[in-house]
Amino acid sequence: MKNDGFFKLTVIVGVISWMAIFAFVPNVLVFLASFSSTSSANFIEPGFSLNNYARLMDTTHLDILLSSLRLSGLVTVICLVTAYPFAAILARTRKPLRNTLLLLVVIPFWTNSLVRTYAMTAMLNSSGIVNNVLLFLGVIDAPLAMMYTPGAVVLGLVYTLLPFMILPLYAALERLDRRYLEAARDLGASPWRAFWKVVVPLTMPGIVSGCMLVFLPGIGMFYVSDVLGGAKAMLLGNFIRDQFLTTRDWPLGAAASVTLTVLMGLMLLLYWKSAARLGRKEA
Amino acid sequence: MRKLRILYATLVFFFLYLPLGVMIAYSFNSSRFSMAWKGLTLDWYVKLFSNTALMQAALHSLFIAALAATCSSILGTLIAMALQRWRFPSRKVIRTSLFVMMMSPDIVIGISLLVLFMALSLPLGFWTLLMAHVTLCVPFVGITVYGRLQGFDPHVVEAARDLGAGEYEVFRHVVLPMVFPAVLAGWFLSFTLSIDDVIISFFTTGPTFEVLPLRIYSMVRLGLKPEVNALCAIMILITAVAVFASQRFLKEKS
């Protein structure tokens, strides 16, 4: 046992320093950068001002921020509304079939999201499948311009992120004890009331984590907006990338990134609160 | 009601698979410039495999994914064990940070690491990419292994200690064999995360070390190319096989 303290100490010191270097320091640096300014000599000129946050709030930047939140919010709502009944159906399917269906959800979940975004172009292109089918059926006379529109970006994000909503919802719905629902019905609740008062609260952690897994990446996935939305920067992710790589305004990009981190923090709090409330109820 | 449910589930699956199916079909289409069907061909696959830059990027991706998965499995397992077995200052902060890192949007991780590498004036390339991918994967391994460790009887470890095992022996001969399936799961998870990642790689690698997703990204932005369809079809196939294999593997375990 002579090496006891040594092994333990090495591991603990190693773990703490690794976390410090790769988790804490980078985020502190970005936080500090968001209060600095830029100069021709340096990307970041140390200093303290709220100037970058003020600039983030001017009309052009605020428009990008708000439209990005709106776009990602819309994607989240579409995914939630589509995935909830689907996950419920999945959770109620009998065993051998259910495993196969789950596997069919996991395959797109694991498939490279850039590949899946690209697959969407084969659908939406002016000579793509959707236009071909509509032309063939005589619904339209000329191909619709679906690519490079906000609609295409929303559809692309829904397509890539839908499995990220289905899986946590499925996990929550599968754990749901159906006796609670029966009890509510026996006590005279209408199906709707039982759903809103029993099923939704009990699956809230699944709903919140599904929404996080869709909303946050939705804001950041700049390649979806690049491939399907054309050159227009529609997402905060495109904006942040451009500040870092094209415009070279690192402090402004850092301020935008801090804003995104704060949003994530708020959503995590919501998740922990809903999970803790449920934990207390079950205990 | 039952028919409605079947119809709805079928529609969702149709939505998930139609674009993938269409893309795979086009990868065999002999027409170069349009999406009109001109007959079956394997030309694009031949072209794909003779594209050395692309093959190079694919090899880079596989190499970095294997290496990052291995490093993060080791590191993640050590973190999980330290959190579970020992009480030390900042333990709770580290546990919370793992969750926060796991939920962090890729772009936030990407630029924060870019700022770190710039501050340290490290040249962007292989090493910075490796560090970035390890940072991306460690929380996933850590949480997976930590979850598994919590399900174990602590008396097993106490027994080993009573019989004279040191901390290292306990780790090597008791903890590690118990959590090995979780470590393996973490390895595969990390491997996939690394292969799939576009955003973090975008910020943390340089022109000296190009990986497959970035190569695809630049090809896709230049417009439709049948080779890209072929490449994507292969990647979908590999993913499907990996998912089936892992499912089999898990079934045999339990």
Coordinates of C-alpha atoms in Angstrom, one line a residue:
Chain A
M1 CA 0.0 0.0 0.0
K2 CA 3.0 2.3 -0.2
N3 CA 1.9 3.8 -3.5
D4 CA -1.5 4.6 -2.1
G5 CA -1.3 8.3 -1.6
F6 CA 0.7 8.7 -4.8
F7 CA -1.9 7.2 -7.2
K8 CA -4.8 9.0 -5.5
L9 CA -3.0 12.3 -5.5
T10 CA -1.8 12.0 -9.1
V11 CA -5.3 11.2 -10.3
I12 CA -7.0 14.0 -8.3
V13 CA -4.4 16.6 -9.3
G14 CA -4.6 15.4 -12.9
V15 CA -8.3 15.6 -13.0
I16 CA -8.5 19.1 -11.5
S17 CA -5.8 20.5 -13.7
W18 CA -7.3 19.0 -16.8
M19 CA -10.7 20.5 -16.0
A20 CA -9.1 23.8 -15.2
I21 CA -7.1 24.0 -18.5
F22 CA -9.8 22.8 -20.9
A23 CA -13.1 23.7 -19.2
F24 CA -12.6 26.7 -16.9
V25 CA -9.8 28.8 -18.5
P26 CA -11.2 28.8 -22.1
N27 CA -14.6 30.0 -20.8
V28 CA -13.1 32.6 -18.5
L29 CA -11.0 33.8 -21.5
V30 CA -14.1 34.2 -23.7
F31 CA -15.9 36.0 -20.8
L32 CA -13.0 38.4 -20.4
A33 CA -12.7 38.9 -24.2
S34 CA -16.4 39.9 -24.3
F35 CA -15.4 43.0 -22.2
S36 CA -12.3 43.9 -24.3
S37 CA -11.8 45.7 -27.5
T38 CA -10.0 45.0 -30.7
S39 CA -7.2 46.8 -32.4
S40 CA -5.3 46.4 -35.7
A41 CA -2.4 44.7 -33.9
N42 CA -4.4 42.3 -31.8
F43 CA -7.6 40.4 -32.0
I44 CA -8.1 41.2 -28.4
E45 CA -7.0 44.4 -26.6
P46 CA -7.6 43.8 -22.9
G47 CA -9.8 46.2 -21.1
F48 CA -13.2 46.5 -19.5
S49 CA -16.2 47.9 -21.2
L50 CA -19.8 46.9 -21.9
N51 CA -19.4 48.2 -25.4
N52 CA -19.7 44.8 -27.1
Y53 CA -22.9 44.0 -25.3
A54 CA -24.2 47.4 -26.3
R55 CA -23.2 46.7 -29.9
L56 CA -25.0 43.4 -29.7
M57 CA -28.1 45.3 -28.8
D58 CA -28.0 47.7 -31.8
T59 CA -30.6 47.1 -34.5
T60 CA -28.7 45.0 -37.0
H61 CA -27.2 42.7 -34.5
L62 CA -30.3 42.5 -32.4
D63 CA -32.2 41.4 -35.5
I64 CA -29.9 38.5 -36.1
L65 CA -30.1 37.5 -32.4
L66 CA -33.9 37.7 -32.3
S67 CA -34.4 36.0 -35.7
S68 CA -32.0 33.2 -34.6
L69 CA -33.9 32.7 -31.4
R70 CA -37.2 32.8 -33.3
L71 CA -36.0 30.3 -35.9
S72 CA -34.6 27.9 -33.3
G73 CA -37.7 28.3 -31.1
L74 CA -39.9 27.5 -34.1
V75 CA -37.8 24.4 -34.8
T76 CA -38.0 23.3 -31.2
V77 CA -41.8 23.7 -31.2
I78 CA -42.2 21.8 -34.5
C79 CA -39.9 19.0 -33.2
L80 CA -41.8 18.8 -29.8
V81 CA -45.2 18.7 -31.4
T82 CA -44.1 16.1 -34.0
A83 CA -42.1 14.0 -31.6
Y84 CA -44.4 13.8 -28.6
P85 CA -47.1 11.6 -30.2
F86 CA -44.5 9.6 -32.1
A87 CA -42.5 8.9 -28.8
A88 CA -45.8 8.0 -27.1
I89 CA -46.7 5.5 -29.9
L90 CA -43.2 4.1 -29.7
A91 CA -43.4 3.7 -25.9
R92 CA -46.7 1.8 -26.2
T93 CA -45.6 -0.6 -29.0
R94 CA -44.9 -4.2 -27.9
K95 CA -41.4 -5.4 -27.3
P96 CA -39.8 -7.0 -30.3
L97 CA -41.3 -4.5 -32.7
R98 CA -40.5 -1.6 -30.4
N99 CA -36.8 -2.5 -30.4
T100 CA -36.7 -2.5 -34.2
L101 CA -38.5 0.9 -34.4
L102 CA -36.1 2.3 -31.8
L103 CA -33.2 1.1 -33.9
L104 CA -34.7 2.9 -36.9
V105 CA -34.7 6.2 -34.9
V106 CA -31.1 5.6 -33.6
I107 CA -29.7 5.2 -37.1
P108 CA -30.5 8.8 -38.3
F109 CA -29.5 10.0 -34.7
W110 CA -26.0 8.6 -35.3
T111 CA -25.7 9.6 -38.9
N112 CA -23.5 12.6 -39.5
S113 CA -25.7 15.7 -39.4
L114 CA -23.8 17.4 -42.3
V115 CA -24.6 14.3 -44.4
R116 CA -28.3 14.6 -43.4
T117 CA -28.4 18.3 -44.1
Y118 CA -26.9 17.6 -47.6
A119 CA -29.5 14.9 -48.1
M120 CA -32.1 17.6 -47.7
T121 CA -30.8 19.5 -50.7
A122 CA -31.6 16.5 -52.9
M123 CA -35.2 17.0 -51.8
L124 CA -35.5 20.7 -52.1
N125 CA -33.4 21.5 -55.1
S126 CA -35.1 23.1 -58.1
S127 CA -34.6 19.7 -59.9
G128 CA -35.0 17.8 -56.6
I129 CA -37.6 15.1 -55.7
V130 CA -40.2 17.4 -54.3
N131 CA -40.3 19.6 -57.4
N132 CA -40.2 16.6 -59.7
V133 CA -43.2 15.0 -57.9
L134 CA -45.2 18.2 -57.8
L135 CA -44.5 18.9 -61.5
F136 CA -45.4 15.3 -62.4
L137 CA -48.7 15.6 -60.5
G138 CA -49.4 18.9 -62.2
V139 CA -49.7 20.7 -58.9
I140 CA -47.2 23.3 -60.2
D141 CA -46.1 24.5 -63.6
A142 CA -42.6 25.7 -62.8
P143 CA -40.2 24.4 -60.1
L144 CA -40.6 26.1 -56.7
A145 CA -37.6 28.0 -55.3
M146 CA -37.4 26.2 -52.0
M147 CA -33.7 26.3 -51.4
Y148 CA -32.0 29.3 -49.8
T149 CA -35.1 30.3 -47.9
P150 CA -35.7 30.5 -44.1
G151 CA -38.2 27.7 -44.6
A152 CA -35.5 25.5 -46.0
V153 CA -33.3 26.2 -42.9
V154 CA -36.2 25.4 -40.6
L155 CA -37.0 22.2 -42.4
G156 CA -33.3 21.2 -42.4
L157 CA -32.9 21.9 -38.7
V158 CA -36.1 19.9 -37.9
Y159 CA -34.8 17.1 -40.1
T160 CA -31.4 16.9 -38.4
L161 CA -32.6 17.5 -34.8
L162 CA -35.9 15.5 -34.7
P163 CA -34.2 12.3 -33.3
F164 CA -32.7 14.4 -30.5
M165 CA -36.2 15.3 -29.4
I166 CA -37.7 11.8 -29.9
L167 CA -35.2 9.9 -27.7
P168 CA -35.4 11.8 -24.4
L169 CA -39.2 12.0 -24.8
Y170 CA -39.3 8.3 -25.4
A171 CA -37.2 7.7 -22.3
A172 CA -39.6 9.8 -20.2
L173 CA -42.8 8.3 -21.6
E174 CA -41.5 4.7 -21.3
R175 CA -40.8 5.3 -17.6
L176 CA -44.3 6.8 -17.1
D177 CA -46.4 4.6 -14.8
R178 CA -49.7 4.2 -16.7
R179 CA -51.6 3.6 -13.4
Y180 CA -51.3 7.4 -12.7
L181 CA -53.2 8.0 -15.9
E182 CA -55.8 5.4 -15.1
A183 CA -56.3 6.9 -11.6
A184 CA -56.9 10.3 -13.1
R185 CA -59.4 8.9 -15.5
D186 CA -61.1 6.9 -12.7
L187 CA -61.4 10.1 -10.7
G188 CA -63.3 11.7 -13.6
A189 CA -60.6 13.6 -15.5
S190 CA -61.3 14.0 -19.2
P191 CA -58.5 12.6 -21.5
W192 CA -57.2 16.1 -22.2
R193 CA -57.2 17.1 -18.5
A194 CA -55.5 13.8 -17.6
F195 CA -52.9 14.5 -20.3
W196 CA -52.1 18.1 -19.2
K197 CA -52.3 17.4 -15.4
V198 CA -50.6 14.0 -15.2
V199 CA -48.7 13.0 -18.3
V200 CA -47.1 16.3 -19.1
P201 CA -45.8 17.1 -15.6
L202 CA -44.5 13.6 -15.2
T203 CA -42.6 13.7 -18.5
M204 CA -41.4 17.3 -18.0
P205 CA -37.7 16.5 -17.6
G206 CA -37.9 14.6 -20.9
I207 CA -39.6 17.6 -22.5
V208 CA -37.1 20.1 -21.2
S209 CA -34.0 18.0 -22.1
G210 CA -35.4 17.3 -25.6
C211 CA -36.0 21.1 -26.0
M212 CA -32.5 21.8 -24.9
L213 CA -31.0 19.2 -27.2
V214 CA -32.9 20.9 -30.1
F215 CA -32.9 24.6 -29.2
L216 CA -29.2 25.1 -28.4
P217 CA -27.6 23.2 -31.3
G218 CA -30.3 24.8 -33.5
I219 CA -28.8 28.2 -32.8
G220 CA -25.3 27.0 -33.4
M221 CA -25.5 24.8 -36.4
F222 CA -24.1 27.3 -38.9
Y223 CA -23.6 24.7 -41.7
V224 CA -27.4 24.0 -42.0
S225 CA -28.0 27.7 -42.6
D226 CA -25.0 27.8 -45.0
V227 CA -26.0 24.8 -47.1
L228 CA -29.8 25.3 -47.1
G229 CA -30.1 29.0 -46.5
G230 CA -27.5 30.5 -48.8
A231 CA -25.1 33.2 -47.9
K232 CA -27.5 35.1 -45.6
A233 CA -26.5 34.6 -41.9
M234 CA -29.7 33.6 -40.2
L235 CA -28.4 31.9 -37.1
L236 CA -26.4 33.2 -34.2
G237 CA -23.9 30.5 -35.0
N238 CA -23.2 32.0 -38.4
F239 CA -22.8 35.4 -36.8
I240 CA -20.3 34.1 -34.1
R241 CA -18.3 32.2 -36.7
D242 CA -18.1 35.3 -39.0
Q243 CA -17.0 37.5 -36.1
F244 CA -14.2 35.0 -35.4
L245 CA -13.1 34.1 -38.9
T246 CA -14.2 36.8 -41.4
T247 CA -14.7 40.1 -39.6
R248 CA -12.1 39.3 -37.0
D249 CA -14.1 41.2 -34.3
W250 CA -13.4 38.7 -31.6
P251 CA -14.8 40.7 -28.7
L252 CA -18.2 41.0 -30.4
G253 CA -18.2 37.3 -31.2
A254 CA -17.3 36.5 -27.6
A255 CA -20.2 38.6 -26.3
A256 CA -22.5 36.7 -28.6
S257 CA -21.1 33.4 -27.3
V258 CA -21.5 34.5 -23.7
T259 CA -25.2 35.3 -24.5
L260 CA -25.6 31.8 -25.8
T261 CA -24.0 30.3 -22.7
V262 CA -26.3 32.3 -20.4
L263 CA -29.3 31.0 -22.4
M264 CA -28.0 27.4 -21.8
G265 CA -27.5 28.2 -18.1
L266 CA -31.2 29.3 -17.8
M267 CA -32.4 26.1 -19.6
L268 CA -30.2 23.9 -17.4
L269 CA -31.7 25.5 -14.3
L270 CA -35.2 24.8 -15.7
Y271 CA -34.2 21.2 -16.3
W272 CA -32.8 20.7 -12.8
K273 CA -35.8 22.4 -11.2
S274 CA -38.3 20.1 -13.1
A275 CA -36.2 17.0 -12.3
A276 CA -35.9 17.9 -8.6
R277 CA -39.6 18.6 -8.3
L278 CA -40.4 15.3 -9.8
G279 CA -37.9 13.6 -7.6
R280 CA -39.6 15.0 -4.5
K281 CA -43.0 13.9 -5.7
E282 CA -41.9 10.4 -6.2
A283 CA -40.0 10.2 -2.9
Chain B
M1 CA -57.3 5.2 -33.5
R2 CA -54.9 2.3 -33.9
K3 CA -54.8 2.8 -37.7
L4 CA -54.1 6.5 -37.1
R5 CA -51.2 5.7 -34.8
I6 CA -49.7 3.4 -37.4
L7 CA -50.2 6.0 -40.1
Y8 CA -48.5 8.7 -38.0
A9 CA -45.5 6.6 -37.1
T10 CA -45.1 5.6 -40.7
L11 CA -45.1 9.2 -41.8
V12 CA -42.4 10.2 -39.3
F13 CA -40.2 7.3 -40.4
F14 CA -40.9 8.3 -44.0
F15 CA -39.7 11.8 -43.3
L16 CA -36.6 10.5 -41.5
Y17 CA -35.6 8.1 -44.3
L18 CA -36.8 9.6 -47.6
P19 CA -34.0 12.1 -48.0
L20 CA -31.4 9.5 -47.1
G21 CA -32.9 7.0 -49.6
V22 CA -33.1 9.6 -52.4
M23 CA -29.4 10.6 -51.9
I24 CA -28.3 7.0 -52.0
A25 CA -30.3 6.4 -55.1
Y26 CA -28.7 9.5 -56.8
S27 CA -25.2 8.2 -55.9
F28 CA -25.9 5.5 -58.6
N29 CA -27.3 7.9 -61.2
S30 CA -25.1 8.3 -64.3
S31 CA -26.3 11.8 -65.1
R32 CA -23.6 14.3 -63.9
F33 CA -25.3 17.6 -63.9
S34 CA -29.0 17.1 -63.4
M35 CA -31.0 15.0 -61.0
A36 CA -32.9 13.4 -63.8
W37 CA -32.4 9.6 -63.9
K38 CA -30.0 8.5 -66.7
G39 CA -29.3 4.9 -65.7
L40 CA -27.2 3.0 -63.1
T41 CA -23.5 3.6 -62.7
L42 CA -20.7 3.0 -60.1
D43 CA -18.6 5.8 -61.6
W44 CA -19.0 8.1 -58.6
Y45 CA -17.7 5.4 -56.3
V46 CA -14.7 4.9 -58.5
K47 CA -14.1 8.6 -58.6
L48 CA -14.4 8.8 -54.9
F49 CA -11.8 6.3 -54.1
S50 CA -9.4 7.8 -56.6
N51 CA -9.7 11.3 -54.9
T52 CA -6.6 11.3 -52.8
A53 CA -7.3 14.5 -50.9
L54 CA -10.6 13.0 -49.8
M55 CA -9.2 9.7 -48.8
Q56 CA -6.5 11.5 -46.9
A57 CA -9.1 13.5 -44.9
A58 CA -11.0 10.2 -44.2
L59 CA -7.9 8.6 -42.8
H60 CA -7.2 11.7 -40.7
S61 CA -10.7 11.5 -39.4
L62 CA -10.5 7.8 -38.5
F63 CA -7.1 8.3 -36.8
I64 CA -8.1 11.3 -34.7
A65 CA -11.4 9.7 -33.7
A66 CA -9.6 6.5 -32.5
L67 CA -7.0 8.5 -30.7
A68 CA -9.5 11.0 -29.1
A69 CA -11.8 8.1 -28.1
T70 CA -9.0 6.3 -26.4
C71 CA -7.6 9.4 -24.6
S72 CA -11.1 10.5 -23.5
S73 CA -12.0 6.9 -22.3
I74 CA -9.0 6.8 -20.0
L75 CA -9.5 10.4 -18.8
G76 CA -13.2 10.1 -18.4
T77 CA -12.9 6.8 -16.5
L78 CA -10.4 8.3 -14.1
I79 CA -12.6 11.4 -13.5
A80 CA -15.6 9.2 -12.9
M81 CA -13.7 7.0 -10.4
A82 CA -12.2 10.0 -8.6
L83 CA -15.7 11.6 -8.3
Q84 CA -17.2 8.4 -7.0
R85 CA -14.5 7.1 -4.6
W86 CA -12.8 10.1 -3.1
R87 CA -13.9 13.3 -1.4
F88 CA -11.8 16.3 -2.4
P89 CA -12.2 20.0 -2.8
S90 CA -14.0 21.1 -6.0
R91 CA -15.5 17.6 -6.4
K92 CA -19.0 19.0 -6.8
V93 CA -17.9 21.8 -9.1
I94 CA -16.3 19.2 -11.4
R95 CA -19.3 17.0 -11.4
T96 CA -21.6 19.9 -12.3
S97 CA -19.1 21.1 -15.0
L98 CA -19.3 17.7 -16.7
F99 CA -23.0 18.2 -17.2
V100 CA -22.6 21.7 -18.3
M101 CA -19.9 20.7 -20.8
M102 CA -22.1 18.0 -22.2
M103 CA -24.9 20.4 -22.8
S104 CA -22.7 23.2 -24.1
P105 CA -23.4 24.1 -27.8
D106 CA -20.5 23.0 -30.0
I107 CA -19.9 26.5 -31.2
V108 CA -19.3 27.7 -27.6
I109 CA -16.8 24.9 -27.0
G110 CA -15.2 25.5 -30.4
I111 CA -14.5 29.3 -30.0
S112 CA -13.5 29.0 -26.3
L113 CA -10.8 26.5 -27.3
L114 CA -9.8 28.6 -30.2
V115 CA -9.3 31.5 -27.8
L116 CA -7.3 29.3 -25.5
F117 CA -5.0 28.0 -28.3
M118 CA -4.5 31.6 -29.5
A119 CA -3.7 32.7 -26.0
L120 CA -1.1 29.9 -25.7
S121 CA 0.0 30.7 -29.3
L122 CA -0.3 27.1 -30.3
P123 CA -0.4 26.5 -34.1
L124 CA -3.7 25.1 -35.2
G125 CA -3.5 21.5 -36.5
F126 CA -3.3 17.9 -35.4
W127 CA -2.6 18.6 -31.7
T128 CA -5.1 21.3 -31.2
L129 CA -7.8 19.2 -32.9
L130 CA -6.9 16.2 -30.8
M131 CA -7.2 18.3 -27.6
A132 CA -10.5 19.8 -28.8
H133 CA -12.0 16.4 -29.5
V134 CA -10.9 14.9 -26.2
T135 CA -12.5 17.9 -24.5
L136 CA -15.7 17.3 -26.4
C137 CA -15.8 13.5 -25.5
V138 CA -14.6 13.4 -21.9
P139 CA -17.9 14.5 -20.3
F140 CA -19.8 11.8 -22.2
V141 CA -17.5 9.0 -21.0
G142 CA -17.3 10.5 -17.5
I143 CA -21.1 10.6 -17.0
T144 CA -21.6 7.1 -18.6
V145 CA -19.0 5.5 -16.3
Y146 CA -20.1 7.5 -13.3
G147 CA -23.6 6.3 -13.7
R148 CA -22.5 2.7 -13.8
L149 CA -20.2 3.1 -10.8
Q150 CA -23.1 4.3 -8.7
G151 CA -24.9 1.1 -9.3
F152 CA -22.2 -0.9 -7.6
D153 CA -21.9 -2.3 -4.1
P154 CA -19.2 -0.3 -2.3
H155 CA -18.5 -3.3 -0.1
V156 CA -16.6 -5.0 -2.9
V157 CA -14.1 -2.2 -2.9
E158 CA -13.9 -2.3 0.9
A159 CA -13.2 -6.0 0.8
A160 CA -10.4 -5.5 -1.7
R161 CA -8.9 -2.8 0.6
D162 CA -9.2 -5.1 3.6
L163 CA -7.4 -7.8 1.7
G164 CA -4.5 -5.4 1.2
A165 CA -5.1 -3.9 -2.2
G166 CA -3.7 -0.4 -2.8
E167 CA -5.7 2.4 -4.5
Y168 CA -4.1 1.5 -7.9
E169 CA -4.8 -2.2 -7.4
V170 CA -8.4 -1.5 -6.5
F171 CA -8.7 0.6 -9.7
R172 CA -6.9 -1.9 -11.9
H173 CA -8.4 -5.2 -10.6
V174 CA -11.8 -4.2 -9.1
V175 CA -13.2 -0.9 -10.5
L176 CA -12.0 -1.2 -14.1
P177 CA -13.4 -4.7 -14.8
M178 CA -16.7 -3.7 -13.3
V179 CA -17.1 -0.6 -15.4
F180 CA -15.5 -2.0 -18.6
P181 CA -18.8 -2.2 -20.6
A182 CA -19.5 1.4 -19.8
V183 CA -16.0 2.4 -20.8
L184 CA -16.4 0.5 -24.1
A185 CA -19.8 2.2 -24.7
G186 CA -18.0 5.6 -23.9
W187 CA -15.3 4.7 -26.4
F188 CA -17.8 4.1 -29.2
L189 CA -19.8 7.2 -28.3
S190 CA -16.6 9.3 -28.4
F191 CA -15.5 7.8 -31.7
T192 CA -18.9 8.7 -33.3
L193 CA -18.9 12.2 -31.7
S194 CA -15.4 12.8 -33.1
I195 CA -16.2 11.5 -36.7
D196 CA -19.4 13.5 -36.8
D197 CA -18.2 16.8 -35.4
V198 CA -18.1 19.7 -37.9
I199 CA -18.3 22.8 -35.7
I200 CA -15.5 22.2 -33.2
S201 CA -13.2 20.9 -35.9
F202 CA -14.0 24.0 -37.9
F203 CA -12.4 26.3 -35.3
T204 CA -9.6 24.2 -33.9
T205 CA -7.8 22.6 -36.9
G206 CA -5.6 24.3 -39.5
P207 CA -4.9 23.7 -43.2
T208 CA -2.2 21.2 -42.2
F209 CA -4.7 18.7 -40.9
E210 CA -8.0 18.4 -42.7
V211 CA -10.7 16.0 -41.5
L212 CA -13.5 14.4 -43.5
P213 CA -16.5 16.5 -42.3
L214 CA -14.7 19.7 -43.2
R215 CA -13.8 18.4 -46.6
I216 CA -17.4 17.4 -47.2
Y217 CA -18.5 20.9 -46.0
S218 CA -16.3 22.6 -48.6
M219 CA -17.5 20.2 -51.3
V220 CA -21.1 20.7 -50.4
R221 CA -20.8 24.5 -50.4
L222 CA -19.4 24.3 -53.9
G223 CA -22.6 22.7 -55.2
L224 CA -23.9 19.3 -56.1
K225 CA -21.4 16.7 -56.9
P226 CA -22.3 13.1 -57.5
E227 CA -19.1 12.0 -55.6
V228 CA -20.5 13.6 -52.5
N229 CA -23.6 11.5 -52.8
A230 CA -21.5 8.4 -53.0
L231 CA -19.4 9.4 -50.0
C232 CA -22.5 10.2 -48.0
A233 CA -24.1 6.9 -49.0
I234 CA -21.0 5.1 -47.6
M235 CA -21.1 7.1 -44.4
I236 CA -24.8 6.2 -43.9
L237 CA -24.0 2.6 -44.5
I238 CA -21.2 2.5 -42.0
T239 CA -23.4 4.2 -39.4
A240 CA -26.2 1.7 -39.9
V241 CA -23.8 -1.2 -39.6
A242 CA -22.3 0.2 -36.4
V243 CA -25.7 0.8 -34.8
F244 CA -26.8 -2.8 -35.7
A245 CA -23.5 -4.2 -34.4
S246 CA -23.7 -2.3 -31.1
Q247 CA -27.3 -3.4 -30.6
R248 CA -26.2 -7.0 -31.1
F249 CA -23.3 -6.6 -28.7
L250 CA -25.6 -5.1 -26.0
K251 CA -28.1 -7.9 -26.4
E252 CA -25.5 -10.6 -26.0
K253 CA -24.3 -8.8 -22.8
S254 CA -27.7 -8.8 -21.1

